[in-house]
């Protein structure tokens, strides 16, 4: 007789899991549950395109025609529009923000306004799709700051990560997975393509105690500060005997380190004077992944302070990011403090 308490003896769909989490909040009206479910649907729709990327000619420029004479969209545009179109009319959102759009996205006047704010990076690492490397979608959900009912504003989007009510990502890899947290642990679901369902495969994910990897674009070493250089030397030569793994696709690098144990760095560098703060975006990339990392027992910092405590000042603000296994990641703050005056 199987142990009925073991998750492997049950088949848990993502819908069931969202609903079970909602039951723990008797005051909940179900808006967050439905929003998460729509994001899972967006993930399935985007996944169905990524697996055909080479065939469907969707790597070409927007407006090109495919062999059927249909207008083709680039995959990142498709992903952006899919998430927007699933969420603009539901009455759950006050506004949205997308890494693909310069300004925040208001809900059209004709639709009701809700209490949540959705920020998303529709297809992170999209340059990798041309060479069949994993890419991902990242999402972040906040409660609005402005009073209910009216249109959402930029102020609703510019919130520190510690205000997140949910965050997650979908990775389009050898299988498609959705990983998310609402502050009650990190849970991973694998898409069963035959059924079209995300099924719980990784409940309550915790970063492994013994880390294996560090991930950084080592080519930028000449542009790093002394503190970052010393920190990376420590990662290379320390007692953990880490291996280097770097894909250059944030979701894939983060996901590997979450499951296998490790830390990811994208430091500030002197390569591009126009981008002194590094490449990654606080609201669309760093904050949601930091929430997941902390919920899995890890840590995320910009080298000075916890990512989740940074007060954003603009929608596309960039930050240095060090994220992963806590004991590997937190020391960067000491190195930066000691060597970077
Ligand atoms: P893009 O979406 O333009 O392909 O950028 C991807 C991001 C992120 O996913 C990854 O961690 C980082 O860029 C890699 O940048 P480098 O090539 O500079 O290492």
mmCIF file of C-alpha atoms and ligand atoms in Angstrom:
data_model
loop_
_atom_site.group_PDB
_atom_site.id
_atom_site.type_symbol
_atom_site.label_atom_id
_atom_site.label_comp_id
_atom_site.label_asym_id
_atom_site.label_seq_id
_atom_site.Cartn_x
_atom_site.Cartn_y
_atom_site.Cartn_z
ATOM 1 C CA UNK A 1 0.000 0.000 0.000
ATOM 2 C CA UNK A 2 1.699 3.231 -1.061
ATOM 3 C CA UNK A 3 2.171 5.941 1.507
ATOM 4 C CA UNK A 4 -0.610 8.397 0.684
ATOM 5 C CA UNK A 5 1.440 11.248 2.148
ATOM 6 C CA UNK A 6 4.101 10.891 -0.543
ATOM 7 C CA UNK A 7 3.637 13.347 -3.438
ATOM 8 C CA UNK A 8 4.813 10.657 -5.887
ATOM 9 C CA UNK A 9 1.683 8.652 -5.154
ATOM 10 C CA UNK A 10 -0.488 11.538 -6.256
ATOM 11 C CA UNK A 11 -0.925 13.299 -9.543
ATOM 12 C CA UNK A 12 -1.163 17.002 -8.778
ATOM 13 C CA UNK A 13 -2.016 19.342 -11.624
ATOM 14 C CA UNK A 14 -0.882 22.929 -11.408
ATOM 15 C CA UNK A 15 -4.511 24.028 -11.104
ATOM 16 C CA UNK A 16 -5.027 21.745 -8.091
ATOM 17 C CA UNK A 17 -1.845 23.099 -6.524
ATOM 18 C CA UNK A 18 -2.860 26.745 -7.011
ATOM 19 C CA UNK A 19 -6.293 25.985 -5.542
ATOM 20 C CA UNK A 20 -4.780 24.182 -2.525
ATOM 21 C CA UNK A 21 -2.568 27.220 -1.882
ATOM 22 C CA UNK A 22 -5.613 29.476 -2.105
ATOM 23 C CA UNK A 23 -7.436 27.380 0.519
ATOM 24 C CA UNK A 24 -4.710 28.373 2.993
ATOM 25 C CA UNK A 25 -5.934 31.981 2.574
ATOM 26 C CA UNK A 26 -9.677 31.972 3.380
ATOM 27 C CA UNK A 27 -9.895 35.694 2.571
ATOM 28 C CA UNK A 28 -8.655 35.114 -1.019
ATOM 29 C CA UNK A 29 -11.137 35.755 -3.829
ATOM 30 C CA UNK A 30 -9.277 33.598 -6.329
ATOM 31 C CA UNK A 31 -7.823 36.395 -8.482
ATOM 32 C CA UNK A 32 -4.211 35.403 -7.799
ATOM 33 C CA UNK A 33 -5.033 31.749 -8.483
ATOM 34 C CA UNK A 34 -6.614 32.660 -11.833
ATOM 35 C CA UNK A 35 -3.743 34.987 -12.713
ATOM 36 C CA UNK A 36 -1.197 32.244 -12.043
ATOM 37 C CA UNK A 37 -3.257 29.821 -14.068
ATOM 38 C CA UNK A 38 -3.302 32.238 -17.026
ATOM 39 C CA UNK A 39 0.475 32.564 -16.773
ATOM 40 C CA UNK A 40 0.762 28.772 -16.889
ATOM 41 C CA UNK A 41 -1.423 28.857 -20.021
ATOM 42 C CA UNK A 42 0.831 31.542 -21.529
ATOM 43 C CA UNK A 43 3.793 29.262 -20.783
ATOM 44 C CA UNK A 44 2.133 26.407 -22.655
ATOM 45 C CA UNK A 45 1.354 28.640 -25.635
ATOM 46 C CA UNK A 46 4.921 29.961 -25.787
ATOM 47 C CA UNK A 47 6.338 26.445 -25.323
ATOM 48 C CA UNK A 48 4.306 25.221 -28.291
ATOM 49 C CA UNK A 49 6.049 27.836 -30.454
ATOM 50 C CA UNK A 50 9.560 27.364 -29.094
ATOM 51 C CA UNK A 51 9.582 23.673 -30.016
ATOM 52 C CA UNK A 52 8.880 24.623 -33.631
ATOM 53 C CA UNK A 53 11.231 27.587 -33.741
ATOM 54 C CA UNK A 54 13.521 26.165 -36.430
ATOM 55 C CA UNK A 55 10.629 24.907 -38.584
ATOM 56 C CA UNK A 56 8.223 27.768 -38.318
ATOM 57 C CA UNK A 57 10.696 30.435 -39.397
ATOM 58 C CA UNK A 58 9.813 32.511 -36.382
ATOM 59 C CA UNK A 59 13.378 33.612 -35.907
ATOM 60 C CA UNK A 60 12.996 35.990 -38.844
ATOM 61 C CA UNK A 61 12.093 39.622 -38.610
ATOM 62 C CA UNK A 62 8.600 40.649 -37.628
ATOM 63 C CA UNK A 63 6.305 40.989 -40.602
ATOM 64 C CA UNK A 64 7.988 38.277 -42.681
ATOM 65 C CA UNK A 65 5.811 35.627 -44.324
ATOM 66 C CA UNK A 66 6.130 31.925 -43.621
ATOM 67 C CA UNK A 67 5.708 29.168 -46.214
ATOM 68 C CA UNK A 68 1.951 29.149 -45.679
ATOM 69 C CA UNK A 69 1.887 32.838 -46.566
ATOM 70 C CA UNK A 70 1.056 33.808 -42.956
ATOM 71 C CA UNK A 71 2.654 36.726 -41.231
ATOM 72 C CA UNK A 72 5.236 35.473 -38.749
ATOM 73 C CA UNK A 73 6.184 37.062 -35.486
ATOM 74 C CA UNK A 74 9.486 36.863 -33.798
ATOM 75 C CA UNK A 75 9.211 34.610 -30.805
ATOM 76 C CA UNK A 76 9.856 37.349 -28.270
ATOM 77 C CA UNK A 77 7.101 39.487 -29.792
ATOM 78 C CA UNK A 78 4.772 36.481 -29.778
ATOM 79 C CA UNK A 79 5.578 35.794 -26.114
ATOM 80 C CA UNK A 80 5.046 39.431 -25.169
ATOM 81 C CA UNK A 81 1.689 39.662 -26.932
ATOM 82 C CA UNK A 82 0.500 36.296 -25.617
ATOM 83 C CA UNK A 83 0.991 37.330 -21.996
ATOM 84 C CA UNK A 84 -0.581 40.735 -22.600
ATOM 85 C CA UNK A 85 -3.610 39.382 -24.468
ATOM 86 C CA UNK A 86 -4.321 36.743 -21.814
ATOM 87 C CA UNK A 87 -4.308 39.357 -19.070
ATOM 88 C CA UNK A 88 -5.532 42.735 -20.362
ATOM 89 C CA UNK A 89 -9.261 42.045 -20.009
ATOM 90 C CA UNK A 90 -9.619 39.790 -16.952
ATOM 91 C CA UNK A 91 -10.225 42.486 -14.342
ATOM 92 C CA UNK A 92 -7.439 41.108 -12.143
ATOM 93 C CA UNK A 93 -4.729 43.609 -13.024
ATOM 94 C CA UNK A 94 -4.260 47.305 -12.374
ATOM 95 C CA UNK A 95 -1.472 47.485 -14.955
ATOM 96 C CA UNK A 96 1.445 45.534 -16.407
ATOM 97 C CA UNK A 97 5.067 46.076 -17.361
ATOM 98 C CA UNK A 98 7.055 44.105 -19.904
ATOM 99 C CA UNK A 99 10.771 43.963 -20.503
ATOM 100 C CA UNK A 100 9.890 44.374 -24.190
ATOM 101 C CA UNK A 101 8.006 47.661 -23.680
ATOM 102 C CA UNK A 102 9.545 51.032 -22.823
ATOM 103 C CA UNK A 103 6.641 52.286 -20.689
ATOM 104 C CA UNK A 104 4.343 50.577 -18.203
ATOM 105 C CA UNK A 105 1.241 49.066 -19.793
ATOM 106 C CA UNK A 106 -2.161 50.396 -18.685
ATOM 107 C CA UNK A 107 -5.252 48.204 -18.800
ATOM 108 C CA UNK A 108 -7.466 49.459 -21.677
ATOM 109 C CA UNK A 109 -10.199 51.835 -20.537
ATOM 110 C CA UNK A 110 -13.021 49.470 -21.552
ATOM 111 C CA UNK A 111 -11.905 46.716 -19.154
ATOM 112 C CA UNK A 112 -12.238 46.572 -15.351
ATOM 113 C CA UNK A 113 -9.140 47.246 -13.239
ATOM 114 C CA UNK A 114 -7.984 44.779 -10.597
ATOM 115 C CA UNK A 115 -5.712 44.766 -7.572
ATOM 116 C CA UNK A 116 -2.602 43.083 -8.943
ATOM 117 C CA UNK A 117 0.359 44.292 -10.987
ATOM 118 C CA UNK A 118 2.115 41.930 -13.406
ATOM 119 C CA UNK A 119 5.707 42.536 -14.515
ATOM 120 C CA UNK A 120 7.237 40.094 -16.962
ATOM 121 C CA UNK A 121 10.188 39.292 -19.161
ATOM 122 C CA UNK A 122 8.396 37.417 -21.953
ATOM 123 C CA UNK A 123 11.406 35.632 -23.441
ATOM 124 C CA UNK A 124 14.625 36.013 -21.538
ATOM 125 C CA UNK A 125 17.762 34.957 -23.385
ATOM 126 C CA UNK A 126 15.956 35.280 -26.702
ATOM 127 C CA UNK A 127 19.201 35.588 -28.669
ATOM 128 C CA UNK A 128 19.839 31.964 -27.643
ATOM 129 C CA UNK A 129 16.782 30.643 -29.402
ATOM 130 C CA UNK A 130 18.553 30.971 -32.759
ATOM 131 C CA UNK A 131 20.981 28.260 -31.635
ATOM 132 C CA UNK A 132 18.506 25.959 -29.867
ATOM 133 C CA UNK A 133 19.520 26.866 -26.323
ATOM 134 C CA UNK A 134 17.009 27.028 -23.450
ATOM 135 C CA UNK A 135 15.179 30.315 -22.890
ATOM 136 C CA UNK A 136 12.581 31.329 -20.339
ATOM 137 C CA UNK A 137 9.725 33.598 -19.271
ATOM 138 C CA UNK A 138 9.978 35.356 -15.889
ATOM 139 C CA UNK A 139 7.026 36.892 -14.030
ATOM 140 C CA UNK A 140 6.541 38.990 -10.910
ATOM 141 C CA UNK A 141 3.218 39.813 -9.223
ATOM 142 C CA UNK A 142 2.622 42.649 -6.752
ATOM 143 C CA UNK A 143 -0.464 44.114 -5.084
ATOM 144 C CA UNK A 144 -1.217 47.596 -6.413
ATOM 145 C CA UNK A 145 -0.236 50.611 -4.274
ATOM 146 C CA UNK A 146 -2.840 53.026 -5.652
ATOM 147 C CA UNK A 147 -6.485 52.823 -4.515
ATOM 148 C CA UNK A 148 -8.624 50.064 -6.075
ATOM 149 C CA UNK A 149 -10.847 50.646 -9.070
ATOM 150 C CA UNK A 150 -8.913 53.274 -11.009
ATOM 151 C CA UNK A 151 -6.162 52.802 -13.564
ATOM 152 C CA UNK A 152 -2.796 51.518 -12.346
ATOM 153 C CA UNK A 153 0.220 53.824 -12.439
ATOM 154 C CA UNK A 154 3.998 53.663 -12.651
ATOM 155 C CA UNK A 155 4.047 53.833 -8.846
ATOM 156 C CA UNK A 156 2.295 50.457 -8.756
ATOM 157 C CA UNK A 157 5.148 48.962 -10.796
ATOM 158 C CA UNK A 158 8.053 50.531 -8.893
ATOM 159 C CA UNK A 159 7.944 48.353 -5.781
ATOM 160 C CA UNK A 160 10.792 46.617 -3.966
ATOM 161 C CA UNK A 161 10.971 42.853 -4.333
ATOM 162 C CA UNK A 162 10.086 42.317 -0.683
ATOM 163 C CA UNK A 163 6.510 43.334 -1.657
ATOM 164 C CA UNK A 164 6.193 40.483 -4.167
ATOM 165 C CA UNK A 165 3.178 38.262 -3.646
ATOM 166 C CA UNK A 166 4.245 35.742 -6.285
ATOM 167 C CA UNK A 167 7.058 35.164 -8.741
ATOM 168 C CA UNK A 168 8.020 32.439 -11.133
ATOM 169 C CA UNK A 169 9.501 31.404 -14.420
ATOM 170 C CA UNK A 170 8.866 28.991 -17.238
ATOM 171 C CA UNK A 171 11.919 27.326 -18.738
ATOM 172 C CA UNK A 172 11.703 26.071 -22.305
ATOM 173 C CA UNK A 173 14.371 23.384 -22.236
ATOM 174 C CA UNK A 174 14.629 19.646 -22.778
ATOM 175 C CA UNK A 175 11.252 19.746 -21.080
ATOM 176 C CA UNK A 176 9.127 22.773 -20.224
ATOM 177 C CA UNK A 177 8.918 23.548 -16.519
ATOM 178 C CA UNK A 178 7.083 26.185 -14.505
ATOM 179 C CA UNK A 179 8.657 27.075 -11.153
ATOM 180 C CA UNK A 180 6.923 29.501 -8.796
ATOM 181 C CA UNK A 181 6.543 30.762 -5.262
ATOM 182 C CA UNK A 182 3.883 32.700 -3.400
ATOM 183 C CA UNK A 183 6.101 32.885 -0.312
ATOM 184 C CA UNK A 184 5.208 29.368 0.741
ATOM 185 C CA UNK A 185 8.142 27.442 -0.706
ATOM 186 C CA UNK A 186 9.193 26.898 -4.303
ATOM 187 C CA UNK A 187 7.334 24.405 -6.439
ATOM 188 C CA UNK A 188 8.185 23.073 -9.891
ATOM 189 C CA UNK A 189 5.852 21.575 -12.512
ATOM 190 C CA UNK A 190 6.814 19.739 -15.682
ATOM 191 C CA UNK A 191 4.670 20.049 -18.783
ATOM 192 C CA UNK A 192 3.277 16.746 -19.986
ATOM 193 C CA UNK A 193 2.994 17.566 -23.691
ATOM 194 C CA UNK A 194 0.612 14.694 -24.437
ATOM 195 C CA UNK A 195 -1.839 15.929 -21.818
ATOM 196 C CA UNK A 196 -1.090 19.648 -22.150
ATOM 197 C CA UNK A 197 -0.882 19.826 -18.357
ATOM 198 C CA UNK A 198 1.755 21.014 -15.941
ATOM 199 C CA UNK A 199 2.145 18.292 -13.274
ATOM 200 C CA UNK A 200 3.871 18.730 -9.930
ATOM 201 C CA UNK A 201 7.351 17.218 -10.284
ATOM 202 C CA UNK A 202 9.487 19.249 -7.845
ATOM 203 C CA UNK A 203 7.580 20.088 -4.638
ATOM 204 C CA UNK A 204 9.192 22.364 -2.070
ATOM 205 C CA UNK A 205 12.519 22.843 -3.851
ATOM 206 C CA UNK A 206 15.507 23.649 -1.630
ATOM 207 C CA UNK A 207 18.962 24.525 -2.908
ATOM 208 C CA UNK A 208 21.310 21.586 -2.269
ATOM 209 C CA UNK A 209 23.538 22.005 0.793
ATOM 210 C CA UNK A 210 26.654 21.205 -1.221
ATOM 211 C CA UNK A 211 27.006 23.514 -4.240
ATOM 212 C CA UNK A 212 28.593 22.343 -7.507
ATOM 213 C CA UNK A 213 28.738 25.287 -9.868
ATOM 214 C CA UNK A 214 29.542 28.943 -10.278
ATOM 215 C CA UNK A 215 28.271 30.781 -13.340
ATOM 216 C CA UNK A 216 29.715 33.996 -14.716
ATOM 217 C CA UNK A 217 30.763 35.371 -18.084
ATOM 218 C CA UNK A 218 34.486 35.031 -17.430
ATOM 219 C CA UNK A 219 35.312 36.988 -20.610
ATOM 220 C CA UNK A 220 34.371 40.206 -18.802
ATOM 221 C CA UNK A 221 37.005 39.699 -16.105
ATOM 222 C CA UNK A 222 39.174 42.630 -17.353
ATOM 223 C CA UNK A 223 36.217 44.946 -16.687
ATOM 224 C CA UNK A 224 35.410 43.835 -13.129
ATOM 225 C CA UNK A 225 36.151 45.721 -9.934
ATOM 226 C CA UNK A 226 38.848 44.440 -7.557
ATOM 227 C CA UNK A 227 36.184 43.144 -5.145
ATOM 228 C CA UNK A 228 34.387 41.107 -7.795
ATOM 229 C CA UNK A 229 37.690 39.755 -9.085
ATOM 230 C CA UNK A 230 38.715 38.608 -5.602
ATOM 231 C CA UNK A 231 35.286 37.091 -4.986
ATOM 232 C CA UNK A 232 35.378 35.068 -8.221
ATOM 233 C CA UNK A 233 38.927 33.908 -7.373
ATOM 234 C CA UNK A 234 37.530 32.674 -4.048
ATOM 235 C CA UNK A 235 34.750 30.789 -5.884
ATOM 236 C CA UNK A 236 37.358 29.192 -8.147
ATOM 237 C CA UNK A 237 39.837 28.175 -5.494
ATOM 238 C CA UNK A 238 37.689 27.670 -2.389
ATOM 239 C CA UNK A 239 37.009 24.417 -0.607
ATOM 240 C CA UNK A 240 33.872 23.685 -2.647
ATOM 241 C CA UNK A 241 35.859 22.749 -5.775
ATOM 242 C CA UNK A 242 33.221 24.290 -8.013
ATOM 243 C CA UNK A 243 32.939 23.792 -11.748
ATOM 244 C CA UNK A 244 32.126 26.635 -14.112
ATOM 245 C CA UNK A 245 28.834 26.453 -16.014
ATOM 246 C CA UNK A 246 27.572 29.426 -18.028
ATOM 247 C CA UNK A 247 24.825 29.249 -20.640
ATOM 248 C CA UNK A 248 24.174 32.969 -21.055
ATOM 249 C CA UNK A 249 20.447 32.439 -20.608
ATOM 250 C CA UNK A 250 19.541 33.624 -17.127
ATOM 251 C CA UNK A 251 16.564 31.351 -16.502
ATOM 252 C CA UNK A 252 18.546 28.298 -17.588
ATOM 253 C CA UNK A 253 21.609 29.269 -15.532
ATOM 254 C CA UNK A 254 19.454 30.011 -12.480
ATOM 255 C CA UNK A 255 17.391 26.839 -12.848
ATOM 256 C CA UNK A 256 20.465 24.611 -13.057
ATOM 257 C CA UNK A 257 21.987 26.201 -9.972
ATOM 258 C CA UNK A 258 18.677 25.989 -8.085
ATOM 259 C CA UNK A 259 18.441 22.246 -8.648
ATOM 260 C CA UNK A 260 22.116 21.256 -8.728
ATOM 261 C CA UNK A 261 23.527 23.876 -6.324
ATOM 262 C CA UNK A 262 25.601 26.890 -7.205
ATOM 263 C CA UNK A 263 25.749 30.633 -7.640
ATOM 264 C CA UNK A 264 25.269 32.920 -10.639
ATOM 265 C CA UNK A 265 26.977 36.296 -11.068
ATOM 266 C CA UNK A 266 26.373 39.119 -13.491
ATOM 267 C CA UNK A 267 28.518 41.862 -11.943
ATOM 268 C CA UNK A 268 28.670 45.515 -12.865
ATOM 269 C CA UNK A 269 31.547 46.053 -15.287
ATOM 270 C CA UNK A 270 33.360 48.826 -17.127
ATOM 271 C CA UNK A 271 32.643 47.343 -20.557
ATOM 272 C CA UNK A 272 29.878 49.752 -21.491
ATOM 273 C CA UNK A 273 29.884 53.190 -19.829
ATOM 274 C CA UNK A 274 26.181 53.528 -20.724
ATOM 275 C CA UNK A 275 25.385 50.471 -18.554
ATOM 276 C CA UNK A 276 27.464 50.891 -15.402
ATOM 277 C CA UNK A 277 25.023 48.789 -13.354
ATOM 278 C CA UNK A 278 25.420 45.534 -15.250
ATOM 279 C CA UNK A 279 23.003 44.104 -17.786
ATOM 280 C CA UNK A 280 20.151 42.490 -15.878
ATOM 281 C CA UNK A 281 16.960 44.278 -14.956
ATOM 282 C CA UNK A 282 15.867 44.651 -11.369
ATOM 283 C CA UNK A 283 12.115 44.401 -11.898
ATOM 284 C CA UNK A 284 11.918 41.829 -14.663
ATOM 285 C CA UNK A 285 14.791 39.504 -13.788
ATOM 286 C CA UNK A 286 16.638 40.096 -10.508
ATOM 287 C CA UNK A 287 13.742 40.646 -8.063
ATOM 288 C CA UNK A 288 11.496 37.711 -9.082
ATOM 289 C CA UNK A 289 14.432 35.286 -9.160
ATOM 290 C CA UNK A 290 15.660 36.669 -5.810
ATOM 291 C CA UNK A 291 12.256 35.875 -4.256
ATOM 292 C CA UNK A 292 12.488 32.316 -5.568
ATOM 293 C CA UNK A 293 16.120 31.965 -4.436
ATOM 294 C CA UNK A 294 15.319 33.094 -0.889
ATOM 295 C CA UNK A 295 12.290 30.812 -0.703
ATOM 296 C CA UNK A 296 14.578 27.920 -1.678
ATOM 297 C CA UNK A 297 17.067 28.804 1.077
ATOM 298 C CA UNK A 298 19.371 30.901 -1.129
ATOM 299 C CA UNK A 299 20.297 34.569 -1.318
ATOM 300 C CA UNK A 300 20.516 37.368 -3.895
ATOM 301 C CA UNK A 301 22.487 40.607 -3.681
ATOM 302 C CA UNK A 302 23.774 43.408 -5.894
ATOM 303 C CA UNK A 303 27.100 43.163 -4.042
ATOM 304 C CA UNK A 304 26.026 45.670 -1.384
ATOM 305 C CA UNK A 305 22.518 44.764 -0.292
ATOM 306 C CA UNK A 306 19.755 42.229 -0.605
ATOM 307 C CA UNK A 307 18.099 42.490 -4.035
ATOM 308 C CA UNK A 308 14.635 42.310 -2.433
ATOM 309 C CA UNK A 309 15.342 45.508 -0.460
ATOM 310 C CA UNK A 310 16.258 47.692 -3.442
ATOM 311 C CA UNK A 311 13.716 50.459 -4.060
ATOM 312 C CA UNK A 312 13.347 50.734 -7.841
ATOM 313 C CA UNK A 313 13.551 54.182 -9.401
ATOM 314 C CA UNK A 314 12.760 53.253 -12.991
ATOM 315 C CA UNK A 315 11.047 50.469 -14.866
ATOM 316 C CA UNK A 316 14.132 49.211 -16.708
ATOM 317 C CA UNK A 317 16.683 49.812 -13.933
ATOM 318 C CA UNK A 318 19.679 47.489 -14.192
ATOM 319 C CA UNK A 319 21.478 45.927 -11.255
ATOM 320 C CA UNK A 320 24.502 43.731 -10.674
ATOM 321 C CA UNK A 321 23.222 40.299 -9.659
ATOM 322 C CA UNK A 322 24.783 37.595 -7.492
ATOM 323 C CA UNK A 323 22.248 34.859 -6.787
ATOM 324 C CA UNK A 324 22.163 31.299 -5.538
ATOM 325 C CA UNK A 325 23.482 29.165 -2.679
ATOM 326 C CA UNK A 326 23.580 31.451 0.358
ATOM 327 C CA UNK A 327 27.029 30.591 1.712
ATOM 328 C CA UNK A 328 28.525 31.059 -1.766
ATOM 329 C CA UNK A 329 26.663 34.256 -2.604
ATOM 330 C CA UNK A 330 26.605 36.392 0.545
ATOM 331 C CA UNK A 331 30.447 36.707 0.793
ATOM 332 C CA UNK A 332 30.526 38.886 -2.345
ATOM 333 C CA UNK A 333 29.308 41.720 -0.088
ATOM 334 C CA UNK A 334 32.429 41.352 2.096
ATOM 335 C CA UNK A 335 34.762 41.268 -0.911
ATOM 336 C CA UNK A 336 33.148 44.356 -2.432
ATOM 337 C CA UNK A 337 33.242 46.140 0.924
ATOM 338 C CA UNK A 338 36.895 45.257 1.457
ATOM 339 C CA UNK A 339 38.397 45.805 -2.013
ATOM 340 C CA UNK A 340 36.147 48.374 -3.771
ATOM 341 C CA UNK A 341 36.636 51.782 -2.303
HETATM 342 P P1 LIG B 1 18.950 38.566 -24.179
HETATM 343 O O1 LIG B 1 17.522 38.381 -23.698
HETATM 344 O O2 LIG B 1 19.161 39.864 -24.882
HETATM 345 O O3 LIG B 1 19.457 37.385 -24.980
HETATM 346 O O4 LIG B 1 19.855 38.685 -22.858
HETATM 347 C C1 LIG B 1 19.969 37.592 -22.047
HETATM 348 C C2 LIG B 1 20.505 37.973 -20.727
HETATM 349 C C3 LIG B 1 20.389 36.888 -19.685
HETATM 350 O O5 LIG B 1 19.449 35.911 -19.980
HETATM 351 C C4 LIG B 1 21.772 36.333 -19.567
HETATM 352 O O6 LIG B 1 22.057 35.954 -18.248
HETATM 353 C C5 LIG B 1 22.650 37.456 -20.016
HETATM 354 O O7 LIG B 1 21.874 38.229 -20.902
HETATM 355 C C6 LIG B 1 23.891 37.005 -20.716
HETATM 356 O O8 LIG B 1 24.648 38.109 -21.068
HETATM 357 P P2 LIG B 1 26.142 37.987 -21.627
HETATM 358 O O9 LIG B 1 26.033 37.456 -23.032
HETATM 359 O O10 LIG B 1 26.653 39.393 -21.573
HETATM 360 O O11 LIG B 1 26.932 37.075 -20.718
#
